[in-house]
mmCIF file of C-alpha atoms and ligand atoms in Angstrom:
data_model
loop_
_atom_site.group_PDB
_atom_site.id
_atom_site.type_symbol
_atom_site.label_atom_id
_atom_site.label_comp_id
_atom_site.label_asym_id
_atom_site.label_seq_id
_atom_site.Cartn_x
_atom_site.Cartn_y
_atom_site.Cartn_z
ATOM 1 C CA UNK A 23 63.882 192.260 62.245
ATOM 2 C CA UNK A 24 63.996 192.800 66.016
ATOM 3 C CA UNK A 25 67.310 192.460 67.691
ATOM 4 C CA UNK A 26 67.581 189.635 70.256
ATOM 5 C CA UNK A 27 68.233 190.823 73.817
ATOM 6 C CA UNK A 28 71.737 190.124 74.990
ATOM 7 C CA UNK A 29 72.764 188.249 78.149
ATOM 8 C CA UNK A 30 76.177 187.781 79.823
ATOM 9 C CA UNK A 31 76.787 184.668 81.849
ATOM 10 C CA UNK A 32 79.727 184.785 84.111
ATOM 11 C CA UNK A 33 80.705 181.238 83.900
ATOM 12 C CA UNK A 34 79.969 178.003 81.914
ATOM 13 C CA UNK A 35 76.801 176.578 83.369
ATOM 14 C CA UNK A 36 74.615 173.592 82.514
ATOM 15 C CA UNK A 37 74.334 173.387 78.635
ATOM 16 C CA UNK A 38 70.661 172.494 78.692
ATOM 17 C CA UNK A 39 69.855 175.665 80.443
ATOM 18 C CA UNK A 40 72.169 177.674 78.184
ATOM 19 C CA UNK A 41 70.545 176.145 75.024
ATOM 20 C CA UNK A 42 67.121 177.360 76.344
ATOM 21 C CA UNK A 43 68.498 180.944 76.838
ATOM 22 C CA UNK A 44 70.282 180.915 73.484
ATOM 23 C CA UNK A 45 66.939 180.396 71.719
ATOM 24 C CA UNK A 46 65.754 183.842 72.733
ATOM 25 C CA UNK A 47 68.887 185.929 73.432
ATOM 26 C CA UNK A 48 72.442 186.473 72.283
ATOM 27 C CA UNK A 49 74.345 184.866 75.007
ATOM 28 C CA UNK A 50 78.032 185.485 75.857
ATOM 29 C CA UNK A 51 79.545 183.148 78.338
ATOM 30 C CA UNK A 52 82.814 184.019 80.272
ATOM 31 C CA UNK A 53 84.933 181.031 79.376
ATOM 32 C CA UNK A 54 87.102 180.625 82.455
ATOM 33 C CA UNK A 55 87.112 178.922 85.822
ATOM 34 C CA UNK A 56 87.752 182.254 87.484
ATOM 35 C CA UNK A 57 85.314 185.036 87.700
ATOM 36 C CA UNK A 58 85.463 187.854 85.190
ATOM 37 C CA UNK A 59 87.516 190.737 86.329
ATOM 38 C CA UNK A 60 85.785 193.865 87.629
ATOM 39 C CA UNK A 61 86.402 195.911 84.449
ATOM 40 C CA UNK A 62 84.679 193.243 82.450
ATOM 41 C CA UNK A 63 81.728 193.065 84.649
ATOM 42 C CA UNK A 64 81.461 196.904 84.527
ATOM 43 C CA UNK A 65 81.703 196.927 80.845
ATOM 44 C CA UNK A 66 79.132 194.119 80.378
ATOM 45 C CA UNK A 67 76.632 195.826 82.602
ATOM 46 C CA UNK A 68 76.829 198.780 80.461
ATOM 47 C CA UNK A 69 75.934 196.920 77.278
ATOM 48 C CA UNK A 70 73.794 193.905 78.023
ATOM 49 C CA UNK A 71 70.129 193.428 78.858
ATOM 50 C CA UNK A 72 70.580 190.639 81.415
ATOM 51 C CA UNK A 73 73.331 188.937 83.331
ATOM 52 C CA UNK A 74 73.662 185.645 85.179
ATOM 53 C CA UNK A 75 76.026 186.018 88.117
ATOM 54 C CA UNK A 76 77.648 183.638 90.598
ATOM 55 C CA UNK A 77 78.306 184.279 94.188
ATOM 56 C CA UNK A 78 81.932 184.921 93.348
ATOM 57 C CA UNK A 79 81.074 188.023 91.244
ATOM 58 C CA UNK A 80 81.095 191.167 93.280
ATOM 59 C CA UNK A 81 78.183 193.156 91.957
ATOM 60 C CA UNK A 82 78.678 196.188 94.220
ATOM 61 C CA UNK A 83 77.148 199.628 94.284
ATOM 62 C CA UNK A 84 79.558 201.253 91.892
ATOM 63 C CA UNK A 85 79.082 198.441 89.396
ATOM 64 C CA UNK A 86 75.330 198.692 89.547
ATOM 65 C CA UNK A 87 75.158 202.411 89.493
ATOM 66 C CA UNK A 88 77.173 202.469 86.242
ATOM 67 C CA UNK A 89 74.901 199.787 84.552
ATOM 68 C CA UNK A 90 73.017 200.984 81.470
ATOM 69 C CA UNK A 91 69.269 201.685 81.610
ATOM 70 C CA UNK A 92 68.888 198.779 79.333
ATOM 71 C CA UNK A 93 69.964 196.233 81.933
ATOM 72 C CA UNK A 94 66.693 194.531 82.925
ATOM 73 C CA UNK A 95 67.712 191.763 85.246
ATOM 74 C CA UNK A 96 70.575 190.443 87.499
ATOM 75 C CA UNK A 97 69.931 186.665 87.820
ATOM 76 C CA UNK A 98 72.103 185.055 90.453
ATOM 77 C CA UNK A 99 72.726 181.276 90.247
ATOM 78 C CA UNK A 100 72.710 180.770 93.919
ATOM 79 C CA UNK A 101 70.223 181.147 96.858
ATOM 80 C CA UNK A 102 72.409 183.622 98.682
ATOM 81 C CA UNK A 103 73.005 186.994 97.165
ATOM 82 C CA UNK A 104 75.269 188.884 99.662
ATOM 83 C CA UNK A 105 77.638 189.559 96.747
ATOM 84 C CA UNK A 106 74.990 191.927 95.191
ATOM 85 C CA UNK A 107 74.150 195.319 96.428
ATOM 86 C CA UNK A 108 70.365 194.750 96.514
ATOM 87 C CA UNK A 109 69.583 198.288 97.748
ATOM 88 C CA UNK A 110 71.385 199.783 94.735
ATOM 89 C CA UNK A 111 69.789 197.285 92.387
ATOM 90 C CA UNK A 112 66.329 198.227 93.948
ATOM 91 C CA UNK A 113 66.970 201.919 93.598
ATOM 92 C CA UNK A 114 67.790 201.384 89.988
ATOM 93 C CA UNK A 115 64.634 199.242 89.635
ATOM 94 C CA UNK A 116 66.564 196.280 88.411
ATOM 95 C CA UNK A 117 65.094 192.933 89.691
ATOM 96 C CA UNK A 118 67.517 190.362 91.160
ATOM 97 C CA UNK A 119 66.762 186.682 90.953
ATOM 98 C CA UNK A 120 68.034 183.822 92.998
ATOM 99 C CA UNK A 121 67.576 179.978 92.957
ATOM 100 C CA UNK A 122 65.954 179.022 96.234
ATOM 101 C CA UNK A 123 64.623 175.524 97.120
ATOM 102 C CA UNK A 124 66.454 173.360 94.606
ATOM 103 C CA UNK A 125 69.710 173.060 96.640
ATOM 104 C CA UNK A 126 68.057 172.510 99.982
ATOM 105 C CA UNK A 127 68.431 168.712 100.155
ATOM 106 C CA UNK A 128 71.878 168.658 98.569
ATOM 107 C CA UNK A 129 73.169 171.268 101.045
ATOM 108 C CA UNK A 130 71.559 169.387 103.969
ATOM 109 C CA UNK A 131 73.274 166.217 102.858
ATOM 110 C CA UNK A 132 76.525 167.951 102.663
ATOM 111 C CA UNK A 133 76.091 169.404 106.110
ATOM 112 C CA UNK A 134 75.708 165.816 107.400
ATOM 113 C CA UNK A 135 78.766 164.791 105.408
ATOM 114 C CA UNK A 136 80.791 167.346 107.278
ATOM 115 C CA UNK A 137 79.223 166.689 110.606
ATOM 116 C CA UNK A 138 79.983 162.902 110.366
ATOM 117 C CA UNK A 139 83.442 163.523 108.956
ATOM 118 C CA UNK A 140 84.464 165.762 111.803
ATOM 119 C CA UNK A 141 82.771 163.672 114.478
ATOM 120 C CA UNK A 142 84.302 160.452 113.313
ATOM 121 C CA UNK A 143 87.726 161.707 112.066
ATOM 122 C CA UNK A 144 87.091 160.406 108.577
ATOM 123 C CA UNK A 145 89.624 162.698 106.819
ATOM 124 C CA UNK A 146 92.356 161.899 109.432
ATOM 125 C CA UNK A 147 91.753 158.187 108.849
ATOM 126 C CA UNK A 148 91.898 158.434 105.147
ATOM 127 C CA UNK A 149 95.011 160.583 105.226
ATOM 128 C CA UNK A 150 96.915 158.067 107.351
ATOM 129 C CA UNK A 151 96.098 155.228 105.113
ATOM 130 C CA UNK A 152 97.009 157.189 101.987
ATOM 131 C CA UNK A 153 100.309 157.901 103.609
ATOM 132 C CA UNK A 154 101.013 154.219 104.145
ATOM 133 C CA UNK A 155 100.032 154.339 107.841
ATOM 134 C CA UNK A 156 97.565 151.584 108.939
ATOM 135 C CA UNK A 157 97.878 151.669 112.824
ATOM 136 C CA UNK A 158 96.836 148.347 114.325
ATOM 137 C CA UNK A 159 93.347 148.335 115.596
ATOM 138 C CA UNK A 160 93.646 149.855 119.096
ATOM 139 C CA UNK A 161 91.211 150.982 121.703
ATOM 140 C CA UNK A 162 92.209 154.637 121.336
ATOM 141 C CA UNK A 163 93.038 154.780 117.611
ATOM 142 C CA UNK A 164 91.202 157.681 115.888
ATOM 143 C CA UNK A 165 88.327 157.702 118.426
ATOM 144 C CA UNK A 166 85.824 160.413 117.781
ATOM 145 C CA UNK A 167 82.454 161.311 119.157
ATOM 146 C CA UNK A 168 79.133 159.562 118.749
ATOM 147 C CA UNK A 169 76.536 161.323 116.622
ATOM 148 C CA UNK A 170 73.712 158.960 117.351
ATOM 149 C CA UNK A 171 71.861 160.217 120.490
ATOM 150 C CA UNK A 172 73.845 163.496 120.735
ATOM 151 C CA UNK A 173 72.415 167.006 120.682
ATOM 152 C CA UNK A 174 72.247 169.296 117.638
ATOM 153 C CA UNK A 175 71.830 173.023 117.507
ATOM 154 C CA UNK A 176 70.540 174.475 114.241
ATOM 155 C CA UNK A 177 71.025 178.240 113.886
ATOM 156 C CA UNK A 178 68.501 179.336 111.193
ATOM 157 C CA UNK A 179 65.486 177.246 110.641
ATOM 158 C CA UNK A 180 64.615 177.979 107.017
ATOM 159 C CA UNK A 181 64.548 175.360 104.349
ATOM 160 C CA UNK A 182 68.043 174.059 104.749
ATOM 161 C CA UNK A 183 67.958 174.055 108.591
ATOM 162 C CA UNK A 184 64.664 172.183 108.507
ATOM 163 C CA UNK A 185 66.048 169.620 106.006
ATOM 164 C CA UNK A 186 69.024 169.173 108.435
ATOM 165 C CA UNK A 187 66.631 168.561 111.285
ATOM 166 C CA UNK A 188 64.670 165.876 109.258
ATOM 167 C CA UNK A 189 67.866 163.881 108.808
ATOM 168 C CA UNK A 190 68.572 164.245 112.604
ATOM 169 C CA UNK A 191 65.468 162.213 113.345
ATOM 170 C CA UNK A 192 67.200 158.989 112.224
ATOM 171 C CA UNK A 193 70.011 159.749 114.627
ATOM 172 C CA UNK A 194 67.674 160.078 117.517
ATOM 173 C CA UNK A 195 69.310 163.517 118.462
ATOM 174 C CA UNK A 196 67.928 166.179 120.679
ATOM 175 C CA UNK A 197 67.471 169.028 118.332
ATOM 176 C CA UNK A 198 67.243 172.708 119.219
ATOM 177 C CA UNK A 199 66.830 175.549 116.807
ATOM 178 C CA UNK A 200 67.338 179.226 116.902
ATOM 179 C CA UNK A 201 65.727 181.681 114.419
ATOM 180 C CA UNK A 202 64.225 185.090 114.378
ATOM 181 C CA UNK A 203 60.947 183.411 114.179
ATOM 182 C CA UNK A 204 59.383 180.245 115.785
ATOM 183 C CA UNK A 205 57.854 177.486 113.884
ATOM 184 C CA UNK A 206 55.392 175.902 116.331
ATOM 185 C CA UNK A 207 53.987 173.230 113.921
ATOM 186 C CA UNK A 208 57.396 172.107 112.908
ATOM 187 C CA UNK A 209 58.460 171.820 116.603
ATOM 188 C CA UNK A 210 55.962 169.000 116.836
ATOM 189 C CA UNK A 211 56.501 167.401 113.452
ATOM 190 C CA UNK A 212 60.222 167.400 113.598
ATOM 191 C CA UNK A 213 60.593 167.022 117.391
ATOM 192 C CA UNK A 214 62.683 170.068 117.771
ATOM 193 C CA UNK A 215 62.852 172.705 120.540
ATOM 194 C CA UNK A 216 63.170 176.484 120.151
ATOM 195 C CA UNK A 217 66.157 177.909 122.167
ATOM 196 C CA UNK A 218 67.895 181.104 122.583
ATOM 197 C CA UNK A 219 71.123 181.375 120.762
ATOM 198 C CA UNK A 220 73.138 181.198 124.062
ATOM 199 C CA UNK A 221 71.222 178.163 125.289
ATOM 200 C CA UNK A 222 71.759 176.397 121.852
ATOM 201 C CA UNK A 223 75.416 177.210 121.877
ATOM 202 C CA UNK A 224 76.063 176.087 125.458
ATOM 203 C CA UNK A 225 73.903 172.874 125.343
ATOM 204 C CA UNK A 226 74.696 171.405 121.822
ATOM 205 C CA UNK A 227 77.326 168.827 120.759
ATOM 206 C CA UNK A 228 77.056 169.930 117.237
ATOM 207 C CA UNK A 229 76.051 173.338 116.040
ATOM 208 C CA UNK A 230 75.305 173.953 112.465
ATOM 209 C CA UNK A 231 74.590 177.413 110.701
ATOM 210 C CA UNK A 232 72.058 178.002 108.160
ATOM 211 C CA UNK A 233 71.355 181.729 107.954
ATOM 212 C CA UNK A 234 71.976 184.269 105.380
ATOM 213 C CA UNK A 235 74.902 186.683 105.602
ATOM 214 C CA UNK A 236 73.718 190.241 106.164
ATOM 215 C CA UNK A 237 74.778 193.130 108.455
ATOM 216 C CA UNK A 238 73.038 191.543 111.481
ATOM 217 C CA UNK A 239 74.428 188.114 110.923
ATOM 218 C CA UNK A 240 77.967 189.304 110.270
ATOM 219 C CA UNK A 241 80.253 187.617 112.955
ATOM 220 C CA UNK A 242 77.165 186.284 114.779
ATOM 221 C CA UNK A 243 79.524 183.536 116.026
ATOM 222 C CA UNK A 244 82.452 185.439 117.520
ATOM 223 C CA UNK A 245 84.723 185.016 120.527
ATOM 224 C CA UNK A 246 81.993 185.174 123.043
ATOM 225 C CA UNK A 247 79.738 182.699 121.245
ATOM 226 C CA UNK A 248 82.585 180.195 120.679
ATOM 227 C CA UNK A 249 83.445 180.731 124.339
ATOM 228 C CA UNK A 250 80.132 179.372 125.659
ATOM 229 C CA UNK A 251 80.231 176.287 123.405
ATOM 230 C CA UNK A 252 81.195 172.981 125.173
ATOM 231 C CA UNK A 253 84.840 172.063 124.921
ATOM 232 C CA UNK A 254 83.620 168.880 123.277
ATOM 233 C CA UNK A 255 81.470 170.499 120.797
ATOM 234 C CA UNK A 256 81.798 170.973 116.976
ATOM 235 C CA UNK A 257 80.889 173.811 114.756
ATOM 236 C CA UNK A 258 79.609 173.195 111.247
ATOM 237 C CA UNK A 259 79.249 175.978 108.673
ATOM 238 C CA UNK A 260 77.858 175.470 105.129
ATOM 239 C CA UNK A 261 76.157 178.897 105.026
ATOM 240 C CA UNK A 262 78.497 181.902 104.621
ATOM 241 C CA UNK A 263 82.084 182.416 105.927
ATOM 242 C CA UNK A 264 81.261 185.979 107.249
ATOM 243 C CA UNK A 265 78.804 184.674 109.832
ATOM 244 C CA UNK A 266 81.839 183.321 111.858
ATOM 245 C CA UNK A 267 84.701 185.565 113.107
ATOM 246 C CA UNK A 268 87.528 183.594 111.555
ATOM 247 C CA UNK A 269 90.191 184.850 113.955
ATOM 248 C CA UNK A 270 88.133 183.911 116.948
ATOM 249 C CA UNK A 271 87.486 180.390 115.291
ATOM 250 C CA UNK A 272 91.231 179.897 114.843
ATOM 251 C CA UNK A 273 91.926 180.622 118.440
ATOM 252 C CA UNK A 274 88.976 178.501 119.657
ATOM 253 C CA UNK A 275 90.309 175.612 117.585
ATOM 254 C CA UNK A 276 94.013 176.099 118.340
ATOM 255 C CA UNK A 277 93.484 176.371 122.112
ATOM 256 C CA UNK A 278 90.936 173.545 122.044
ATOM 257 C CA UNK A 279 88.204 175.699 123.402
ATOM 258 C CA UNK A 280 85.958 173.743 121.113
ATOM 259 C CA UNK A 281 86.544 170.225 119.815
ATOM 260 C CA UNK A 282 86.598 171.028 116.168
ATOM 261 C CA UNK A 283 84.905 172.676 113.119
ATOM 262 C CA UNK A 284 83.907 171.494 109.703
ATOM 263 C CA UNK A 285 83.295 174.401 107.242
ATOM 264 C CA UNK A 286 82.597 174.665 103.652
ATOM 265 C CA UNK A 287 82.806 178.511 103.595
ATOM 266 C CA UNK A 288 85.347 180.976 104.810
ATOM 267 C CA UNK A 289 85.383 184.770 105.372
ATOM 268 C CA UNK A 290 87.845 185.105 102.442
ATOM 269 C CA UNK A 291 87.291 182.851 99.505
ATOM 270 C CA UNK A 292 89.530 181.331 98.341
ATOM 271 C CA UNK A 293 91.299 181.076 101.651
ATOM 272 C CA UNK A 294 94.933 182.276 101.418
ATOM 273 C CA UNK A 295 97.130 179.240 100.828
ATOM 274 C CA UNK A 296 99.225 179.647 103.908
ATOM 275 C CA UNK A 297 96.453 180.734 106.323
ATOM 276 C CA UNK A 298 97.428 179.362 109.796
ATOM 277 C CA UNK A 299 93.972 177.828 110.311
ATOM 278 C CA UNK A 300 94.972 175.146 107.647
ATOM 279 C CA UNK A 301 97.632 173.888 109.954
ATOM 280 C CA UNK A 302 95.064 172.757 112.483
ATOM 281 C CA UNK A 303 94.123 169.102 112.682
ATOM 282 C CA UNK A 304 90.704 169.770 114.318
ATOM 283 C CA UNK A 305 89.513 171.636 111.249
ATOM 284 C CA UNK A 306 87.867 170.134 108.083
ATOM 285 C CA UNK A 307 87.539 172.624 105.381
ATOM 286 C CA UNK A 308 86.028 172.275 101.789
ATOM 287 C CA UNK A 309 85.974 174.835 99.026
ATOM 288 C CA UNK A 310 82.224 175.949 99.073
ATOM 289 C CA UNK A 311 80.771 172.840 97.456
ATOM 290 C CA UNK A 312 77.757 172.082 99.603
ATOM 291 C CA UNK A 313 75.428 172.396 96.657
ATOM 292 C CA UNK A 314 77.746 170.802 94.286
ATOM 293 C CA UNK A 315 75.744 167.802 92.984
ATOM 294 C CA UNK A 316 75.403 167.565 89.082
ATOM 295 C CA UNK A 317 71.656 167.415 89.551
ATOM 296 C CA UNK A 318 71.400 170.440 91.723
ATOM 297 C CA UNK A 319 73.703 172.621 89.651
ATOM 298 C CA UNK A 320 71.660 171.722 86.613
ATOM 299 C CA UNK A 321 68.467 172.746 88.446
ATOM 300 C CA UNK A 322 70.061 176.011 89.721
ATOM 301 C CA UNK A 323 71.115 176.924 86.077
ATOM 302 C CA UNK A 324 67.671 176.354 84.822
ATOM 303 C CA UNK A 325 66.121 178.533 87.551
ATOM 304 C CA UNK A 326 68.774 181.237 86.891
ATOM 305 C CA UNK A 327 67.886 180.997 83.084
ATOM 306 C CA UNK A 328 64.117 181.277 83.774
ATOM 307 C CA UNK A 329 64.695 184.319 85.976
ATOM 308 C CA UNK A 330 66.874 185.980 83.351
ATOM 309 C CA UNK A 331 64.327 185.151 80.533
ATOM 310 C CA UNK A 332 61.441 186.617 82.571
ATOM 311 C CA UNK A 333 63.604 189.744 83.310
ATOM 312 C CA UNK A 334 64.667 190.452 79.704
ATOM 313 C CA UNK A 335 60.957 189.997 78.572
ATOM 314 C CA UNK A 336 59.902 192.553 81.212
ATOM 315 C CA UNK A 337 57.901 189.930 83.148
ATOM 316 C CA UNK A 338 58.092 189.387 86.960
ATOM 317 C CA UNK A 339 60.983 186.993 87.930
ATOM 318 C CA UNK A 340 59.760 183.633 89.241
ATOM 319 C CA UNK A 341 62.182 183.977 92.176
ATOM 320 C CA UNK A 342 62.951 187.691 92.870
ATOM 321 C CA UNK A 343 64.770 188.882 96.016
ATOM 322 C CA UNK A 344 63.685 192.498 95.684
ATOM 323 C CA UNK A 345 59.959 192.409 94.600
ATOM 324 C CA UNK A 346 59.664 195.983 95.680
ATOM 325 C CA UNK A 347 60.960 196.862 92.126
ATOM 326 C CA UNK A 348 57.480 195.968 90.830
ATOM 327 C CA UNK A 349 55.697 198.520 92.903
ATOM 328 C CA UNK A 350 55.189 201.618 90.944
HETATM 329 C C1 LIG B 5 74.126 179.394 97.602
HETATM 330 O O1 LIG B 5 73.327 179.097 96.656
HETATM 331 O O2 LIG B 5 74.028 180.474 98.135
HETATM 332 C C2 LIG B 5 75.151 178.383 97.878
HETATM 333 O O3 LIG B 5 76.102 178.976 98.803
HETATM 334 C C3 LIG B 5 75.811 177.880 96.678
HETATM 335 O O4 LIG B 5 76.356 176.605 97.109
#
């Protein structure tokens, strides 16, 4: 009898997807809310045929280079894959999968949740009431900024950036986007205007980031960029923490060079408990949950499973980030 291939899954994922995988593979799931330690990842990659990873698993050069030749696929349950050394995986001819598309709308929804929350001071109001403070209605109590009719700058006009722009139509916003490429048809369809990064930063009331983290986007938003934003402007980040220089952001918020920021990601995740940025009242921060709807997480799990199944069967992954591995 043929041995079933083996797959290691670095966290509990949707049971329906896991059941599908268990029908064709011996599956071991890391049963903890924390990522497996490095030694475990190393050990598993030396023994399994496929692995499903999350963005909290650092699959770096050393780990990939020590993987066994029987490792046929790394399947990331996320659209981003900056935690994986793709170059090394490609050199080793290991296809890497990701889960694009299915989290677009959920992430765009959450971007808007953050944008509205920081503009209209929702967490502050909620905190006060929970603390037993209901200030009498007053002309200046918890006043924020209008979103309707304001201007929005979208950095990165891929799937998620476009979904954010679609939602802005209802708010009658003036929308600018910056990207490495232009989208002339979408400019008409979504009523958006292409702008340089500096124009976008200096003209927008809200700036939202939707690009991948890679060496060229690391600290794309630093001191200089924050310095040209309007003092009344807000920064929203649901992409990756490393795109923003967090020390520069701290200073910009503390010294009110910008009005506020609402971020779902940070350079170091989890953020250290006593990080000084957490003391600032013009920051909203959530723990990387922009794609966290039950339906989306189930869809992501199914794509990750489909990728891993294709990989262990020696077939091309439905969603592969390094298709060069298939060139002979
Ligand atoms: C991703 O898929 O890259 C997201 O950050 C997960 O929320």
